[in-house]
PDB file of C-alpha atoms in Angstrom:
ATOM      1  CA  MET A   1       6.605 180.999  -4.848  1.00 96.00           C
ATOM      2  CA  THR A   2       8.967 182.489  -7.410  1.00 98.00           C
ATOM      3  CA  ILE A   3       7.867 185.456  -9.507  1.00 98.00           C
ATOM      4  CA  LEU A   4       9.651 185.834 -12.831  1.00 98.00           C
ATOM      5  CA  PRO A   5       9.019 189.196 -14.519  1.00 98.00           C
ATOM      6  CA  ALA A   6       9.208 188.916 -18.282  1.00 98.00           C
ATOM      7  CA  ILE A   7      10.968 190.756 -21.051  1.00 98.00           C
ATOM      8  CA  ASP A   8       9.868 189.775 -24.549  1.00 97.00           C
ATOM      9  CA  LEU A   9      12.320 190.895 -27.213  1.00 98.00           C
ATOM     10  CA  LYS A  10      11.211 191.882 -30.701  1.00 97.00           C
ATOM     11  CA  ASP A  11      13.524 193.761 -33.052  1.00 97.00           C
ATOM     12  CA  GLY A  12      15.723 194.717 -30.095  1.00 97.00           C
ATOM     13  CA  LYS A  13      12.894 196.250 -28.084  1.00 97.00           C
ATOM     14  CA  ALA A  14      10.943 195.134 -25.007  1.00 97.00           C
ATOM     15  CA  VAL A  15       7.381 194.422 -26.098  1.00 96.00           C
ATOM     16  CA  ARG A  16       4.246 192.595 -24.998  1.00 93.00           C
ATOM     17  CA  LEU A  17       1.966 190.651 -27.301  1.00 89.00           C
ATOM     18  CA  SER A  18      -1.706 189.789 -27.006  1.00 86.00           C
ATOM     19  CA  LYS A  19      -2.444 186.059 -27.438  1.00 80.00           C
ATOM     20  CA  GLY A  20       1.006 185.590 -28.962  1.00 80.00           C
ATOM     21  CA  LEU A  21       0.232 187.545 -32.133  1.00 84.00           C
ATOM     22  CA  MET A  22       3.354 189.297 -33.426  1.00 86.00           C
ATOM     23  CA  ASP A  23       1.396 192.122 -35.073  1.00 88.00           C
ATOM     24  CA  SER A  24      -0.134 192.940 -31.672  1.00 91.00           C
ATOM     25  CA  ALA A  25       3.247 193.948 -30.236  1.00 92.00           C
ATOM     26  CA  LYS A  26       3.217 197.009 -28.006  1.00 95.00           C
ATOM     27  CA  ILE A  27       6.638 198.528 -27.375  1.00 97.00           C
ATOM     28  CA  TYR A  28       7.440 199.333 -23.735  1.00 96.00           C
ATOM     29  CA  SER A  29      11.156 200.078 -23.943  1.00 97.00           C
ATOM     30  CA  ASP A  30      13.866 200.645 -26.537  1.00 97.00           C
ATOM     31  CA  GLU A  31      16.441 199.564 -23.924  1.00 98.00           C
ATOM     32  CA  PRO A  32      15.385 196.202 -22.478  1.00 98.00           C
ATOM     33  CA  TRP A  33      18.429 196.048 -20.203  1.00 98.00           C
ATOM     34  CA  GLN A  34      17.057 199.046 -18.298  1.00 98.00           C
ATOM     35  CA  VAL A  35      13.840 197.108 -17.671  1.00 98.00           C
ATOM     36  CA  ALA A  36      15.858 194.183 -16.283  1.00 98.00           C
ATOM     37  CA  LYS A  37      17.765 196.559 -14.032  1.00 98.00           C
ATOM     38  CA  HIS A  38      14.465 197.961 -12.754  1.00 98.00           C
ATOM     39  CA  PHE A  39      13.239 194.441 -11.944  1.00 98.00           C
ATOM     40  CA  GLU A  40      16.418 193.912  -9.930  1.00 98.00           C
ATOM     41  CA  GLU A  41      15.843 197.142  -8.008  1.00 97.00           C
ATOM     42  CA  LEU A  42      12.295 196.033  -7.176  1.00 96.00           C
ATOM     43  CA  GLY A  43      13.608 192.842  -5.586  1.00 96.00           C
ATOM     44  CA  SER A  44      13.442 190.258  -8.344  1.00 97.00           C
ATOM     45  CA  GLU A  45      15.723 187.216  -8.399  1.00 97.00           C
ATOM     46  CA  TRP A  46      14.892 186.097 -11.951  1.00 98.00           C
ATOM     47  CA  VAL A  47      14.027 187.523 -15.344  1.00 98.00           C
ATOM     48  CA  HIS A  48      12.165 185.501 -17.952  1.00 98.00           C
ATOM     49  CA  LEU A  49      13.470 186.400 -21.425  1.00 98.00           C
ATOM     50  CA  VAL A  50      11.886 185.469 -24.734  1.00 96.00           C
ATOM     51  CA  ASP A  51      13.508 186.065 -28.119  1.00 96.00           C
ATOM     52  CA  LEU A  52      10.274 186.439 -30.101  1.00 94.00           C
ATOM     53  CA  ASN A  53      12.019 186.829 -33.444  1.00 94.00           C
ATOM     54  CA  GLY A  54      14.087 183.770 -32.599  1.00 94.00           C
ATOM     55  CA  ALA A  55      10.991 181.717 -31.794  1.00 87.00           C
ATOM     56  CA  PHE A  56       9.779 182.186 -35.357  1.00 86.00           C
ATOM     57  CA  ALA A  57      13.178 182.001 -37.048  1.00 90.00           C
ATOM     58  CA  GLY A  58      14.404 178.944 -35.129  1.00 89.00           C
ATOM     59  CA  GLU A  59      17.681 180.652 -34.243  1.00 93.00           C
ATOM     60  CA  PRO A  60      18.843 183.516 -31.979  1.00 96.00           C
ATOM     61  CA  LYS A  61      17.794 186.930 -33.275  1.00 97.00           C
ATOM     62  CA  ASN A  62      18.153 189.365 -30.334  1.00 98.00           C
ATOM     63  CA  LEU A  63      21.635 188.428 -29.190  1.00 97.00           C
ATOM     64  CA  GLU A  64      22.901 191.988 -28.752  1.00 97.00           C
ATOM     65  CA  GLN A  65      20.098 192.900 -26.355  1.00 98.00           C
ATOM     66  CA  ILE A  66      20.427 189.618 -24.470  1.00 98.00           C
ATOM     67  CA  LYS A  67      24.133 190.343 -23.935  1.00 98.00           C
ATOM     68  CA  LYS A  68      23.318 193.862 -22.689  1.00 98.00           C
ATOM     69  CA  ILE A  69      20.836 192.480 -20.186  1.00 98.00           C
ATOM     70  CA  ARG A  70      23.377 189.953 -18.918  1.00 98.00           C
ATOM     71  CA  ASP A  71      26.080 192.612 -18.628  1.00 98.00           C
ATOM     72  CA  ASN A  72      23.912 195.108 -16.741  1.00 97.00           C
ATOM     73  CA  CYS A  73      22.188 193.081 -14.018  1.00 97.00           C
ATOM     74  CA  ASN A  74      22.975 190.384 -11.472  1.00 97.00           C
ATOM     75  CA  LEU A  75      19.684 188.542 -11.861  1.00 97.00           C
ATOM     76  CA  LYS A  76      19.280 184.932 -12.840  1.00 98.00           C
ATOM     77  CA  LEU A  77      18.158 184.740 -16.444  1.00 98.00           C
ATOM     78  CA  GLU A  78      16.062 182.113 -18.165  1.00 98.00           C
ATOM     79  CA  LEU A  79      15.704 182.371 -21.916  1.00 98.00           C
ATOM     80  CA  GLY A  80      13.530 180.868 -24.616  1.00 96.00           C
ATOM     81  CA  GLY A  81      12.937 181.406 -28.299  1.00 93.00           C
ATOM     82  CA  GLY A  82      14.779 179.762 -31.176  1.00 90.00           C
ATOM     83  CA  ILE A  83      16.799 177.251 -29.158  1.00 94.00           C
ATOM     84  CA  ARG A  84      16.911 174.119 -31.292  1.00 93.00           C
ATOM     85  CA  ASP A  85      20.339 172.533 -30.830  1.00 95.00           C
ATOM     86  CA  GLU A  86      23.137 171.868 -28.357  1.00 97.00           C
ATOM     87  CA  GLU A  87      25.438 174.484 -29.901  1.00 97.00           C
ATOM     88  CA  THR A  88      22.929 177.227 -29.089  1.00 97.00           C
ATOM     89  CA  ILE A  89      22.583 175.913 -25.536  1.00 98.00           C
ATOM     90  CA  LYS A  90      26.350 176.044 -25.028  1.00 98.00           C
ATOM     91  CA  MET A  91      26.588 179.525 -26.551  1.00 98.00           C
ATOM     92  CA  TYR A  92      23.950 180.923 -24.207  1.00 98.00           C
ATOM     93  CA  LEU A  93      25.372 179.232 -21.120  1.00 98.00           C
ATOM     94  CA  GLU A  94      28.812 180.653 -21.920  1.00 98.00           C
ATOM     95  CA  LEU A  95      27.133 184.042 -22.233  1.00 98.00           C
ATOM     96  CA  GLY A  96      25.898 183.682 -18.653  1.00 98.00           C
ATOM     97  CA  ILE A  97      22.282 182.604 -19.143  1.00 98.00           C
ATOM     98  CA  ASP A  98      21.252 180.452 -16.169  1.00 98.00           C
ATOM     99  CA  ARG A  99      18.726 178.154 -17.810  1.00 98.00           C
ATOM    100  CA  LEU A 100      17.173 177.642 -21.217  1.00 98.00           C
ATOM    101  CA  ILE A 101      13.615 177.027 -22.326  1.00 98.00           C
ATOM    102  CA  PHE A 102      12.613 174.497 -24.972  1.00 95.00           C
ATOM    103  CA  GLY A 103       9.200 175.031 -26.550  1.00 89.00           C
ATOM    104  CA  SER A 104       8.289 173.619 -29.965  1.00 85.00           C
ATOM    105  CA  ILE A 105      11.132 171.119 -29.974  1.00 91.00           C
ATOM    106  CA  ALA A 106       9.751 169.550 -26.791  1.00 92.00           C
ATOM    107  CA  VAL A 107       6.773 168.427 -28.877  1.00 90.00           C
ATOM    108  CA  LYS A 108       8.681 167.443 -31.989  1.00 90.00           C
ATOM    109  CA  ASN A 109      11.701 165.797 -30.372  1.00 95.00           C
ATOM    110  CA  PRO A 110      11.103 165.096 -26.659  1.00 96.00           C
ATOM    111  CA  ASP A 111      13.982 162.582 -26.517  1.00 97.00           C
ATOM    112  CA  PHE A 112      16.445 165.309 -27.512  1.00 97.00           C
ATOM    113  CA  VAL A 113      15.107 167.601 -24.791  1.00 97.00           C
ATOM    114  CA  LYS A 114      15.404 164.834 -22.186  1.00 97.00           C
ATOM    115  CA  GLU A 115      18.992 164.181 -23.284  1.00 98.00           C
ATOM    116  CA  MET A 116      19.858 167.876 -23.003  1.00 98.00           C
ATOM    117  CA  ALA A 117      18.192 168.041 -19.562  1.00 98.00           C
ATOM    118  CA  LYS A 118      20.688 165.455 -18.317  1.00 97.00           C
ATOM    119  CA  ARG A 119      23.571 167.783 -19.207  1.00 98.00           C
ATOM    120  CA  TYR A 120      22.253 171.330 -18.968  1.00 98.00           C
ATOM    121  CA  PRO A 121      19.738 173.437 -16.975  1.00 98.00           C
ATOM    122  CA  ILE A 122      16.631 173.030 -19.130  1.00 98.00           C
ATOM    123  CA  VAL A 123      13.049 174.215 -18.719  1.00 98.00           C
ATOM    124  CA  VAL A 124      10.195 173.000 -20.921  1.00 98.00           C
ATOM    125  CA  GLY A 125       7.619 175.506 -22.108  1.00 96.00           C
ATOM    126  CA  ILE A 126       4.187 174.018 -22.694  1.00 95.00           C
ATOM    127  CA  ASP A 127       1.928 176.477 -24.464  1.00 91.00           C
ATOM    128  CA  ALA A 128      -1.694 175.528 -25.014  1.00 94.00           C
ATOM    129  CA  ILE A 129      -4.735 176.709 -26.911  1.00 92.00           C
ATOM    130  CA  ASP A 130      -7.929 175.153 -25.526  1.00 90.00           C
ATOM    131  CA  GLY A 131      -5.810 172.501 -23.827  1.00 93.00           C
ATOM    132  CA  MET A 132      -3.930 171.495 -26.993  1.00 93.00           C
ATOM    133  CA  VAL A 133      -0.218 172.200 -27.419  1.00 93.00           C
ATOM    134  CA  ALA A 134       0.654 175.234 -29.556  1.00 86.00           C
ATOM    135  CA  VAL A 135       3.951 175.265 -31.490  1.00 77.00           C
ATOM    136  CA  GLU A 136       6.034 177.458 -33.820  1.00 67.00           C
ATOM    137  CA  GLY A 137       5.627 180.654 -31.849  1.00 59.00           C
ATOM    138  CA  TRP A 138       1.981 179.716 -31.196  1.00 62.00           C
ATOM    139  CA  ALA A 139       1.261 179.958 -34.923  1.00 61.00           C
ATOM    140  CA  GLU A 140       0.185 176.290 -35.048  1.00 72.00           C
ATOM    141  CA  THR A 141      -1.815 173.991 -32.781  1.00 81.00           C
ATOM    142  CA  SER A 142      -0.723 170.360 -32.522  1.00 79.00           C
ATOM    143  CA  SER A 143      -2.891 167.286 -31.913  1.00 88.00           C
ATOM    144  CA  MET A 144      -1.318 166.667 -28.488  1.00 92.00           C
ATOM    145  CA  ARG A 145      -2.976 167.494 -25.183  1.00 96.00           C
ATOM    146  CA  ALA A 146      -0.856 169.715 -22.934  1.00 97.00           C
ATOM    147  CA  THR A 147      -1.236 167.331 -19.986  1.00 97.00           C
ATOM    148  CA  ASP A 148       0.041 164.418 -22.105  1.00 97.00           C
ATOM    149  CA  LEU A 149       3.136 166.422 -23.008  1.00 96.00           C
ATOM    150  CA  ALA A 150       3.619 167.255 -19.325  1.00 98.00           C
ATOM    151  CA  LYS A 151       3.559 163.527 -18.465  1.00 98.00           C
ATOM    152  CA  GLU A 152       6.277 162.991 -21.069  1.00 96.00           C
ATOM    153  CA  PHE A 153       8.681 165.032 -18.932  1.00 97.00           C
ATOM    154  CA  ALA A 154       7.916 163.493 -15.537  1.00 97.00           C
ATOM    155  CA  ALA A 155      11.196 162.368 -13.912  1.00 94.00           C
ATOM    156  CA  SER A 156      13.116 163.600 -16.985  1.00 96.00           C
ATOM    157  CA  GLY A 157      15.483 165.940 -15.159  1.00 97.00           C
ATOM    158  CA  VAL A 158      14.016 169.174 -16.526  1.00 98.00           C
ATOM    159  CA  GLU A 159      14.212 171.928 -13.911  1.00 98.00           C
ATOM    160  CA  ALA A 160      10.679 173.219 -14.436  1.00 98.00           C
ATOM    161  CA  ILE A 161       7.713 173.406 -16.779  1.00 98.00           C
ATOM    162  CA  ILE A 162       6.334 176.780 -17.786  1.00 98.00           C
ATOM    163  CA  CYS A 163       2.734 176.403 -18.886  1.00 97.00           C
ATOM    164  CA  THR A 164       1.050 179.163 -20.849  1.00 94.00           C
ATOM    165  CA  ASP A 165      -2.626 179.499 -21.653  1.00 93.00           C
ATOM    166  CA  VAL A 166      -2.169 181.282 -24.987  1.00 89.00           C
ATOM    167  CA  GLY A 167      -5.736 182.581 -25.054  1.00 86.00           C
ATOM    168  CA  ARG A 168      -5.106 184.533 -21.866  1.00 89.00           C
ATOM    169  CA  ASP A 169      -1.558 185.683 -22.592  1.00 82.00           C
ATOM    170  CA  GLY A 170      -1.280 189.446 -22.533  1.00 82.00           C
ATOM    171  CA  MET A 171      -5.003 189.814 -21.915  1.00 86.00           C
ATOM    172  CA  LEU A 172      -4.951 190.587 -18.145  1.00 90.00           C
ATOM    173  CA  SER A 173      -7.865 188.173 -17.803  1.00 92.00           C
ATOM    174  CA  GLY A 174      -6.518 186.180 -14.846  1.00 94.00           C
ATOM    175  CA  VAL A 175      -4.303 183.100 -14.636  1.00 96.00           C
ATOM    176  CA  ASN A 176      -5.758 179.732 -15.633  1.00 96.00           C
ATOM    177  CA  ILE A 177      -5.217 178.067 -12.249  1.00 96.00           C
ATOM    178  CA  GLU A 178      -6.986 174.840 -13.214  1.00 96.00           C
ATOM    179  CA  PHE A 179      -4.792 174.355 -16.289  1.00 96.00           C
ATOM    180  CA  THR A 180      -1.606 175.080 -14.326  1.00 97.00           C
ATOM    181  CA  LYS A 181      -2.577 172.636 -11.588  1.00 97.00           C
ATOM    182  CA  ALA A 182      -3.331 169.949 -14.191  1.00 97.00           C
ATOM    183  CA  ILE A 183       0.156 170.378 -15.687  1.00 98.00           C
ATOM    184  CA  LYS A 184       1.770 170.185 -12.236  1.00 98.00           C
ATOM    185  CA  ASP A 185      -0.224 167.064 -11.317  1.00 98.00           C
ATOM    186  CA  ALA A 186       0.566 165.379 -14.640  1.00 97.00           C
ATOM    187  CA  SER A 187       4.311 166.030 -14.541  1.00 97.00           C
ATOM    188  CA  GLY A 188       5.249 166.137 -10.874  1.00 97.00           C
ATOM    189  CA  VAL A 189       7.751 168.795 -11.953  1.00 97.00           C
ATOM    190  CA  GLU A 190       8.115 172.348 -10.600  1.00 98.00           C
ATOM    191  CA  THR A 191       5.460 174.290 -12.524  1.00 98.00           C
ATOM    192  CA  ILE A 192       5.394 177.970 -13.435  1.00 98.00           C
ATOM    193  CA  ALA A 193       2.141 179.629 -14.496  1.00 98.00           C
ATOM    194  CA  SER A 194       2.112 181.964 -17.465  1.00 96.00           C
ATOM    195  CA  GLY A 195      -0.542 183.912 -19.313  1.00 94.00           C
ATOM    196  CA  GLY A 196      -3.163 186.346 -18.097  1.00 94.00           C
ATOM    197  CA  LEU A 197      -1.872 187.310 -14.652  1.00 97.00           C
ATOM    198  CA  LYS A 198      -3.588 190.550 -13.686  1.00 97.00           C
ATOM    199  CA  ASP A 199      -3.183 191.538 -10.040  1.00 97.00           C
ATOM    200  CA  MET A 200      -2.549 190.452  -6.459  1.00 98.00           C
ATOM    201  CA  SER A 201      -5.638 188.239  -6.443  1.00 97.00           C
ATOM    202  CA  ASP A 202      -3.876 185.994  -8.986  1.00 97.00           C
ATOM    203  CA  ILE A 203      -0.734 185.940  -6.852  1.00 98.00           C
ATOM    204  CA  GLU A 204      -2.782 184.914  -3.805  1.00 97.00           C
ATOM    205  CA  ALA A 205      -4.645 182.212  -5.754  1.00 97.00           C
ATOM    206  CA  LEU A 206      -1.411 180.725  -7.115  1.00 97.00           C
ATOM    207  CA  ILE A 207       0.157 180.637  -3.642  1.00 97.00           C
ATOM    208  CA  GLU A 208      -2.970 179.027  -2.208  1.00 97.00           C
ATOM    209  CA  THR A 209      -2.976 176.369  -4.943  1.00 96.00           C
ATOM    210  CA  GLY A 210       0.681 175.506  -4.332  1.00 97.00           C
ATOM    211  CA  ILE A 211       1.992 176.565  -7.733  1.00 98.00           C
ATOM    212  CA  ASP A 212       5.785 176.987  -7.736  1.00 98.00           C
ATOM    213  CA  GLY A 213       6.099 180.171  -9.746  1.00 98.00           C
ATOM    214  CA  THR A 214       4.533 182.594 -12.176  1.00 98.00           C
ATOM    215  CA  ILE A 215       5.540 184.797 -15.083  1.00 97.00           C
ATOM    216  CA  VAL A 216       4.529 188.464 -14.794  1.00 97.00           C
ATOM    217  CA  GLY A 217       4.286 190.414 -18.027  1.00 95.00           C
ATOM    218  CA  LYS A 218       1.635 192.900 -19.010  1.00 94.00           C
ATOM    219  CA  ALA A 219       0.371 193.256 -15.413  1.00 96.00           C
ATOM    220  CA  PHE A 220       3.650 195.013 -14.608  1.00 97.00           C
ATOM    221  CA  TYR A 221       3.872 197.005 -17.830  1.00 96.00           C
ATOM    222  CA  GLU A 222       0.270 198.232 -17.596  1.00 95.00           C
ATOM    223  CA  GLY A 223       0.462 198.887 -13.851  1.00 97.00           C
ATOM    224  CA  THR A 224      -2.252 196.493 -12.642  1.00 97.00           C
ATOM    225  CA  LEU A 225       0.203 194.717 -10.316  1.00 98.00           C
ATOM    226  CA  ASP A 226       2.551 196.272  -7.755  1.00 97.00           C
ATOM    227  CA  LEU A 227       5.579 194.091  -8.430  1.00 97.00           C
ATOM    228  CA  ALA A 228       7.409 195.006  -5.214  1.00 96.00           C
ATOM    229  CA  GLU A 229       4.325 194.002  -3.202  1.00 97.00           C
ATOM    230  CA  ALA A 230       4.050 190.767  -5.172  1.00 98.00           C
ATOM    231  CA  PHE A 231       7.702 189.880  -4.501  1.00 97.00           C
ATOM    232  CA  SER A 232       7.197 190.532  -0.792  1.00 96.00           C
ATOM    233  CA  ARG A 233       4.085 188.349  -0.635  1.00 96.00           C
ATOM    234  CA  ALA A 234       5.638 185.525  -2.666  1.00 96.00           C
ATOM    235  CA  LYS A 235       8.785 185.413  -0.545  1.00 90.00           C
ATOM    236  CA  GLY A 236       6.634 185.162   2.568  1.00 86.00           C
ATOM    237  CA  SER A 237       4.625 182.243   1.212  1.00 75.00           C
TER     238      SER A 237
END
């Protein structure tokens, strides 16, 4: 199983939100690139980056910090937030980002996402509130079930689906294993759990269930998970 520690960028700083609410942001670092470097030292292979300002604006908003992270570590980087067109994809790939995450646009224009997945390394982010897809930086809930959206991307060429239970995100309340498994079963695509991961018991449960990966956020920042231990266990699974 792959563990992807997360850096959420807001106004150039590394923050964590609770349930996706921007006014809940807690700042953990003024230099996000140093956090990425620390993840590398702990044994990470990936970093999961989110441009929170970009997610709401619909265009890149933390470019300077993203460049610093790329320049200061040798990790693979996946990035989401404000990616709406092919020009932005090309810009980020030229910058050295390894794969890009489509969120809201996957709901609004799935055909575009499928077309981009044929040409570029694309991941789909499916974020859900009570099983229904959340869009626009989680500010709105659509009328589509998350599992139906997952089916839409079966055999589409996307590299993975990241599924987030918004109600658990940043709450350290435990991963929604059932929801993650439902997304994996519906899509047949590599599935990465996100939202609520607390400690090693979540890591063990995800491995046991056969989930492909997980995002680690607040559990690292608040010290409830030993990330080095988690990497070791995941690599041995």
